[in-house]
Amino acid sequence: MKKLIIVIFTLCFINSVQATEVAVVDFRSALLQSNIGQEAAKEPKQKVAEMDARLKKSRKNLKHQQKI
């Protein structure tokens, strides 16, 4: 009887271990690597580049005003 219980428990345990193998999909990475994702990312990147250029220009003006 003990052997039967051990065998049943072992079979249940083996099945539960196999059930834990789960694949994880990174949707953000997949989207950014696709053509549609790259096209959608162009506009925000362009806006960030424009904002960075304005920030550098403002810093340059501030440094110039500090010297005066």
mmCIF file of C-alpha atoms in Angstrom:
data_model
loop_
_atom_site.group_PDB
_atom_site.id
_atom_site.type_symbol
_atom_site.label_atom_id
_atom_site.label_comp_id
_atom_site.label_asym_id
_atom_site.label_seq_id
_atom_site.Cartn_x
_atom_site.Cartn_y
_atom_site.Cartn_z
ATOM 1 C CA MET A 1 0.000 0.000 0.000
ATOM 2 C CA LYS A 2 2.826 2.398 0.858
ATOM 3 C CA LYS A 3 4.507 1.698 -2.458
ATOM 4 C CA LEU A 4 1.292 2.481 -4.320
ATOM 5 C CA ILE A 5 0.914 5.812 -2.511
ATOM 6 C CA ILE A 6 4.559 6.679 -3.221
ATOM 7 C CA VAL A 7 4.129 5.825 -6.913
ATOM 8 C CA ILE A 8 0.975 7.962 -7.208
ATOM 9 C CA PHE A 9 2.625 10.853 -5.376
ATOM 10 C CA THR A 10 5.716 10.582 -7.605
ATOM 11 C CA LEU A 11 3.618 10.574 -10.780
ATOM 12 C CA CYS A 12 1.695 13.630 -9.605
ATOM 13 C CA PHE A 13 4.930 15.391 -8.710
ATOM 14 C CA ILE A 14 6.490 14.616 -12.106
ATOM 15 C CA ASN A 15 3.421 15.988 -13.916
ATOM 16 C CA SER A 16 3.460 19.176 -11.852
ATOM 17 C CA VAL A 17 7.149 19.726 -12.604
ATOM 18 C CA GLN A 18 6.519 19.379 -16.310
ATOM 19 C CA ALA A 19 3.619 21.825 -16.114
ATOM 20 C CA THR A 20 5.883 24.601 -14.799
ATOM 21 C CA GLU A 21 7.705 24.971 -18.093
ATOM 22 C CA VAL A 22 6.134 28.191 -19.364
ATOM 23 C CA ALA A 23 7.286 30.322 -22.272
ATOM 24 C CA VAL A 24 7.457 34.084 -21.750
ATOM 25 C CA VAL A 25 6.973 36.446 -24.677
ATOM 26 C CA ASP A 26 8.412 39.952 -24.541
ATOM 27 C CA PHE A 27 5.837 41.902 -26.544
ATOM 28 C CA ARG A 28 7.736 45.200 -26.247
ATOM 29 C CA SER A 29 10.892 43.701 -27.705
ATOM 30 C CA ALA A 30 8.981 41.959 -30.480
ATOM 31 C CA LEU A 31 7.105 45.160 -31.336
ATOM 32 C CA LEU A 32 10.251 47.286 -31.445
ATOM 33 C CA GLN A 33 11.975 44.780 -33.723
ATOM 34 C CA SER A 34 9.104 44.687 -36.207
ATOM 35 C CA ASN A 35 8.836 47.110 -39.120
ATOM 36 C CA ILE A 36 5.628 48.608 -37.745
ATOM 37 C CA GLY A 37 7.245 49.138 -34.358
ATOM 38 C CA GLN A 38 10.282 50.803 -35.891
ATOM 39 C CA GLU A 39 8.081 53.139 -37.939
ATOM 40 C CA ALA A 40 6.031 54.019 -34.850
ATOM 41 C CA ALA A 41 9.197 54.737 -32.859
ATOM 42 C CA LYS A 42 10.576 57.229 -35.409
ATOM 43 C CA GLU A 43 8.317 60.138 -34.408
ATOM 44 C CA PRO A 44 9.028 59.970 -30.659
ATOM 45 C CA LYS A 45 12.755 59.623 -31.339
ATOM 46 C CA GLN A 46 12.625 62.674 -33.588
ATOM 47 C CA LYS A 47 10.782 64.669 -30.907
ATOM 48 C CA VAL A 48 13.360 63.681 -28.296
ATOM 49 C CA ALA A 49 16.176 64.732 -30.637
ATOM 50 C CA GLU A 50 14.495 68.124 -31.194
ATOM 51 C CA MET A 51 14.022 68.620 -27.465
ATOM 52 C CA ASP A 52 17.660 67.688 -26.855
ATOM 53 C CA ALA A 53 18.798 70.226 -29.452
ATOM 54 C CA ARG A 54 16.687 72.954 -27.792
ATOM 55 C CA LEU A 55 18.099 72.011 -24.385
ATOM 56 C CA LYS A 56 21.682 72.238 -25.655
ATOM 57 C CA LYS A 57 20.939 75.592 -27.270
ATOM 58 C CA SER A 58 19.395 76.902 -24.031
ATOM 59 C CA ARG A 59 22.381 75.715 -22.005
ATOM 60 C CA LYS A 60 24.728 77.403 -24.437
ATOM 61 C CA ASN A 61 22.741 80.671 -24.146
ATOM 62 C CA LEU A 62 22.768 80.458 -20.335
ATOM 63 C CA LYS A 63 26.528 79.921 -20.249
ATOM 64 C CA HIS A 64 26.979 82.875 -22.586
ATOM 65 C CA GLN A 65 24.763 85.070 -20.354
ATOM 66 C CA GLN A 66 26.729 84.012 -17.278
ATOM 67 C CA LYS A 67 29.946 85.219 -18.884
ATOM 68 C CA ILE A 68 28.462 88.643 -19.605
#
